[in-house]
Short mmCIF file of C-alpha atoms in Angstrom, two decimals:
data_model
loop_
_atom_site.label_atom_id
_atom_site.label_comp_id
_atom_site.label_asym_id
_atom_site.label_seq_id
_atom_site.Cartn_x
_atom_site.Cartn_y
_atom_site.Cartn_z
CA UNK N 92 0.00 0.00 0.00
CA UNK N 93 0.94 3.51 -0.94
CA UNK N 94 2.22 5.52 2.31
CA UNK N 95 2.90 8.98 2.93
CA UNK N 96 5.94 10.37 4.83
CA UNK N 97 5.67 13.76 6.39
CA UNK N 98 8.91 13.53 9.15
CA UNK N 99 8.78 17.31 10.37
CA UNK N 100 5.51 17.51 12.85
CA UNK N 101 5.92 21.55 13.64
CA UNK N 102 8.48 24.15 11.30
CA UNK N 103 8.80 28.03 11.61
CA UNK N 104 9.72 30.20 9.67
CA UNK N 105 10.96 34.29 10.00
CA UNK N 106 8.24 36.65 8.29
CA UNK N 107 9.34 37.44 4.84
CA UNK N 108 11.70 34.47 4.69
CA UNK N 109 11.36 30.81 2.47
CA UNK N 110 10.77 27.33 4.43
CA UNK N 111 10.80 24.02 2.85
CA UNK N 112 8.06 21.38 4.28
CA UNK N 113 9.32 17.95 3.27
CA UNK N 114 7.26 14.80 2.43
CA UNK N 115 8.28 11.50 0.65
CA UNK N 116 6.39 8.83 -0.65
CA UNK N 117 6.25 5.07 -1.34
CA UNK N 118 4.57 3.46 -4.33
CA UNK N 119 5.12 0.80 -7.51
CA UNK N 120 3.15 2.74 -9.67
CA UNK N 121 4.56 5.47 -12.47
CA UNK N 122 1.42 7.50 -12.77
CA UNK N 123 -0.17 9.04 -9.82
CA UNK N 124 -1.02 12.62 -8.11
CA UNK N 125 0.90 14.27 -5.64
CA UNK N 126 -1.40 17.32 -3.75
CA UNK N 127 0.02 19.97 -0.77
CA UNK N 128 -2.95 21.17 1.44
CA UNK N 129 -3.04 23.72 3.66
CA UNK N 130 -5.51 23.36 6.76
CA UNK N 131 -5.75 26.97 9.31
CA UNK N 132 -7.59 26.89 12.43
CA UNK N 133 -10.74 27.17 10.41
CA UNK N 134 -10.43 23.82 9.29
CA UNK N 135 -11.16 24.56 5.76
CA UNK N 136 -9.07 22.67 3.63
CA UNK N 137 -7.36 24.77 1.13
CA UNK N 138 -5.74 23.04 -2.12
CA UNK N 139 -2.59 24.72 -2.48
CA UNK N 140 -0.22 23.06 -5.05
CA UNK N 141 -0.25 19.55 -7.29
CA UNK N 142 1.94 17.84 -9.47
CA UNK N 143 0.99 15.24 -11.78
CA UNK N 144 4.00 12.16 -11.94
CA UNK N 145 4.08 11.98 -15.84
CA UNK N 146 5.05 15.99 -16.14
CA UNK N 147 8.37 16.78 -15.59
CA UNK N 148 8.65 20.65 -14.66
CA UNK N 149 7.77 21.25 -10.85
CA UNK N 150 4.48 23.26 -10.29
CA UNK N 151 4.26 26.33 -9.35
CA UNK N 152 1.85 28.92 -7.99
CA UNK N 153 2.65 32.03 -6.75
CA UNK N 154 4.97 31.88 -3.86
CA UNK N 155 4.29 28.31 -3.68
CA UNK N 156 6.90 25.86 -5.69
CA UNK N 157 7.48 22.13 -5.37
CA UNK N 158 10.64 20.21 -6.06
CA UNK N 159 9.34 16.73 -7.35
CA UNK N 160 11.82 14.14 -7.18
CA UNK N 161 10.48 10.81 -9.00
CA UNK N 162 13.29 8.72 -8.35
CA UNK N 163 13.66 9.53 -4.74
CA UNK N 164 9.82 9.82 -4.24
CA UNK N 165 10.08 12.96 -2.88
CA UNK N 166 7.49 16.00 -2.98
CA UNK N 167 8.39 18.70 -0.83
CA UNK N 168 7.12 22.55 -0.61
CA UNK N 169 8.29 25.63 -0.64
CA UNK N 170 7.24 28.74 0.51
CA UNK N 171 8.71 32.18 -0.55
CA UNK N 172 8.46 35.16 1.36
CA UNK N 173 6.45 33.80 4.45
CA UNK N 174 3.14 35.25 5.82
CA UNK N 175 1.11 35.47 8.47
CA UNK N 176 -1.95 33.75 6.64
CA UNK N 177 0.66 30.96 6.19
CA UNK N 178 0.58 29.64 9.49
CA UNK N 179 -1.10 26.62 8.90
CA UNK N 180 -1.19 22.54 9.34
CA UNK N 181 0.01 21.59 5.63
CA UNK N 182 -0.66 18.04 4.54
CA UNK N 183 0.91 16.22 1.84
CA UNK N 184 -1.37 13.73 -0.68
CA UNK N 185 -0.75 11.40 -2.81
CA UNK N 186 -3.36 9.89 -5.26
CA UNK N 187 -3.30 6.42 -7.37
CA UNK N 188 -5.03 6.26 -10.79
CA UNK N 189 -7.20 3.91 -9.19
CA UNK N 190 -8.55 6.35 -6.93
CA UNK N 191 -6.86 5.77 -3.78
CA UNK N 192 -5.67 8.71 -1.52
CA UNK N 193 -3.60 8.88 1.31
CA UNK N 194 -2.91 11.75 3.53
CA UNK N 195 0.50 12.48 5.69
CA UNK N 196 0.44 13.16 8.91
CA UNK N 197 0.70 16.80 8.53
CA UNK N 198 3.29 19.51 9.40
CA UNK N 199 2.14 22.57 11.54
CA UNK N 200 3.64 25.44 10.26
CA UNK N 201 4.26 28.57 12.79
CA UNK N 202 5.08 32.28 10.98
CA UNK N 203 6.97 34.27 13.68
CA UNK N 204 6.71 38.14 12.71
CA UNK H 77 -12.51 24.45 -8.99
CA UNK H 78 -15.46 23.43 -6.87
CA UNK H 79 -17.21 25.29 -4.16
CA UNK H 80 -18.49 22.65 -1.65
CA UNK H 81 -21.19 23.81 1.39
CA UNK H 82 -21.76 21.26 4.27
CA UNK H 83 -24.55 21.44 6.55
CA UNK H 84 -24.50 22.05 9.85
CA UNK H 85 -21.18 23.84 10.27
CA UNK H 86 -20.90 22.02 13.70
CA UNK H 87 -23.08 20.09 16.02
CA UNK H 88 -23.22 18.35 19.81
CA UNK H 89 -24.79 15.67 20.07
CA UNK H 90 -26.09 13.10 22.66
CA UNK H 91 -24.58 9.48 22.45
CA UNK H 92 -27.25 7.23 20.88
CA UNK H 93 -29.06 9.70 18.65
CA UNK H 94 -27.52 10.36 14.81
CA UNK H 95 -27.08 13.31 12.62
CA UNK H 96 -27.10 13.80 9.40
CA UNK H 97 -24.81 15.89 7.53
CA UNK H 98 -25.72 17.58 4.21
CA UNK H 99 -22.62 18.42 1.23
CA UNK H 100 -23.89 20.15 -1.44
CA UNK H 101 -21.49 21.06 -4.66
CA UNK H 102 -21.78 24.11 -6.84
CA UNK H 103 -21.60 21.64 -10.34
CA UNK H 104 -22.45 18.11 -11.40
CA UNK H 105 -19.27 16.08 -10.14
CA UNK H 106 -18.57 12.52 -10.75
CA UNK H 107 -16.54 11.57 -7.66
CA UNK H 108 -17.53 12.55 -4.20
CA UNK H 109 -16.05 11.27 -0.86
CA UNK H 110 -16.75 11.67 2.74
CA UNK H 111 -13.65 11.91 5.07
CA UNK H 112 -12.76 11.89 8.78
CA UNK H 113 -10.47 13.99 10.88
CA UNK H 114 -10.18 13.07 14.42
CA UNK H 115 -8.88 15.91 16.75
CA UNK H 116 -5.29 16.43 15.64
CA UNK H 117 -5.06 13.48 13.24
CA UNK H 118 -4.53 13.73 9.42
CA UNK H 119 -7.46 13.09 7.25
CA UNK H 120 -9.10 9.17 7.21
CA UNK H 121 -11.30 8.35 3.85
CA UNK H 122 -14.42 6.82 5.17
CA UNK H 123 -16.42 5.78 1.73
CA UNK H 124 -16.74 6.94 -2.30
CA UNK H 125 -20.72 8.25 -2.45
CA UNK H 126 -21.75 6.51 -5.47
CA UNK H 127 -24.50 8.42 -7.86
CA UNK H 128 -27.36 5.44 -8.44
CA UNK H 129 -25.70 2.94 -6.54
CA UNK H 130 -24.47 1.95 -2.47
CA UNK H 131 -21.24 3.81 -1.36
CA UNK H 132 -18.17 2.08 -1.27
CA UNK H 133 -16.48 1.89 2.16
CA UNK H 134 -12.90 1.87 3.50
CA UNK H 135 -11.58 -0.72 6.02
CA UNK H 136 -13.09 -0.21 8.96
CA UNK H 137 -16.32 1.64 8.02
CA UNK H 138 -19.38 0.18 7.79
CA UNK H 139 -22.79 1.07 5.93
CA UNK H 140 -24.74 0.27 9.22
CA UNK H 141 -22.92 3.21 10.79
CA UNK H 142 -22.28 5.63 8.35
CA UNK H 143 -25.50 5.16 5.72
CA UNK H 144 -24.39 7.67 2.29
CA UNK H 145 -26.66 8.92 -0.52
CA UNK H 146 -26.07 10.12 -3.03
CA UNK H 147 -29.00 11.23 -5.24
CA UNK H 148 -27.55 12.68 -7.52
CA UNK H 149 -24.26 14.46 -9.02
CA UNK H 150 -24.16 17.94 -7.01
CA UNK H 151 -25.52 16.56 -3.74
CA UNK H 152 -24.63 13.33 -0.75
CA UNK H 153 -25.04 12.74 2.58
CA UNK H 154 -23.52 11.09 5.30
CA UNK H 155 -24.83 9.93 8.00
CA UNK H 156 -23.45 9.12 11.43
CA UNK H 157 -25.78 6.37 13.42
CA UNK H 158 -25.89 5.49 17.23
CA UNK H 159 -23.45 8.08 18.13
CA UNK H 160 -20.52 7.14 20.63
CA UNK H 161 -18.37 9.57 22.01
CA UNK H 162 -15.14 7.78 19.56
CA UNK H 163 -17.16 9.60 17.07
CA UNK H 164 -16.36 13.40 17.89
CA UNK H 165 -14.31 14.54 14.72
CA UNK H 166 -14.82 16.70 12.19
CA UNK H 167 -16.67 15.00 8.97
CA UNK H 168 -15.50 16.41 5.51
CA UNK H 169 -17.12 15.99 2.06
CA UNK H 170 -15.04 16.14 -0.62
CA UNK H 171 -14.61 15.76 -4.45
CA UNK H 172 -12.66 15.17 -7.14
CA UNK H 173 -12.66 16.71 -10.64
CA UNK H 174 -10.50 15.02 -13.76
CA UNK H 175 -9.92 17.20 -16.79
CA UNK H 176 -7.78 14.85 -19.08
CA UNK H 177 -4.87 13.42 -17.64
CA UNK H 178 -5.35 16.04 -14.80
CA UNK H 179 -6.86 15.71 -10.78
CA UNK H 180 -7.56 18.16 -8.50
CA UNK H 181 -9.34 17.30 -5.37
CA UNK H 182 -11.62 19.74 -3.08
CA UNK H 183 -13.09 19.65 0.66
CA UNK H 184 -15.84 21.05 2.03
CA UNK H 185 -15.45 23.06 5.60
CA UNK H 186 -16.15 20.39 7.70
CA UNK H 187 -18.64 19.48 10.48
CA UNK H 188 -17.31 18.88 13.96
CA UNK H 189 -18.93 16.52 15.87
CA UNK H 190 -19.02 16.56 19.44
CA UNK H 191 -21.03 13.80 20.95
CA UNK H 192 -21.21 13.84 24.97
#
């Protein structure tokens, strides 16, 4: 069964300045989803980044980036000039082509001003 | 993207009695799910709501606990039976949208639970 690695429980990060939230991954299969959520205190669920296996350039959205390693099974995030409304529990996904999704453990990520 | 409403927001409940939460999708969607997250845990799928036919539950979840509909393709419910205090969490609907070769998944804002 797929699994989903997220080894840092709590990061912080300086106002203004970049932190990387990693997450790793194991599967057999070549084509599959990888997802970063971002969960505040409301609960809400926010979809912040994805990366689909079979494309080669690492998504990006805004101050959000990915570096998506295939061979390693790697999928961490990065976040560029930190905010306050980026304090937040972040959760890595992963998704099979068969449907199947599985959630890390989350990271809870604390913006110091 | 999808914008997903769940009904009620939040709820306390008494054990014994159930509730029954509402998710209701802005467009027709072909994949709809209902989740679990307990009170600091990561998120736990609990079933695929199937349009026109029974849900299809994970490993541990039974239909005699957590009865789904789905009627149709912008609306499901879940509901949660004989209520036990184990089942304080917050409930999420959510779905899933293909375009191609492309997924994105979406949640709802949750229903917390609290059952005394």
């Amino acid at each position: 069964a797929q699994t989903v690695t997220q080894s840092q429980p709590e990061m912080s990060v300086q106002e203004a300045e970049t932190v990387t939230l990693s997450c790793t991954y194991d599967t057999s299969e070549s084509d599959y989803y990888l997802f970063w959520y971002k969960q505040p205190p409301s609960r809400q669920m926010i979809l912040v980044i994805r990366q689909e296996a079979y494309k080669q350039q690492n998504a990006t959205e805004n101050r959000f980036s990915v570096n998506f390693q295939k061979a390693a099974k790697s999928f961490s995030l990065k976040i560029s000039d930190s905010q306050l409304g980026d304090a937040a529990m972040y959760f890595c996904a992963y998704r099979s082509r068969g449907n199947q999704f599985y959630f890390g453990t989350g990271t809870s990520l604390t913006v110091i001003p | 993207s999808a914008v997903i409403s769940q009904k009620p927001s939040r709820d306390i409940c008494q054990r014994g009695t159930s509730l029954t939460i509402q998710c209701q999708v802005d467009s027709q969607v072909t994949m709809m799910f209902w989740y679990r997250q307990q009170p600091g845990q990561s998120l736990t799928l609990i079933a695929t709501a199937n349009q026109g036919s029974e849900a299809t539950y994970e490993s541990g979840f039974v239909i005699d606990k957590f009865p789904i509909s789905r009627p149709n393709l912008t609306f499901s419910t879940l509901t949660v039976s004989n209520m036990s205090p184990e089942d304080s969490s917050i409930y999420l609907c959510s779905v899933g949208t293909s375009q191609g070769r492309d997924y994105e998944q979406y949640f709802g804002p949750g229903t917390r639970l609290t059952v005394t």
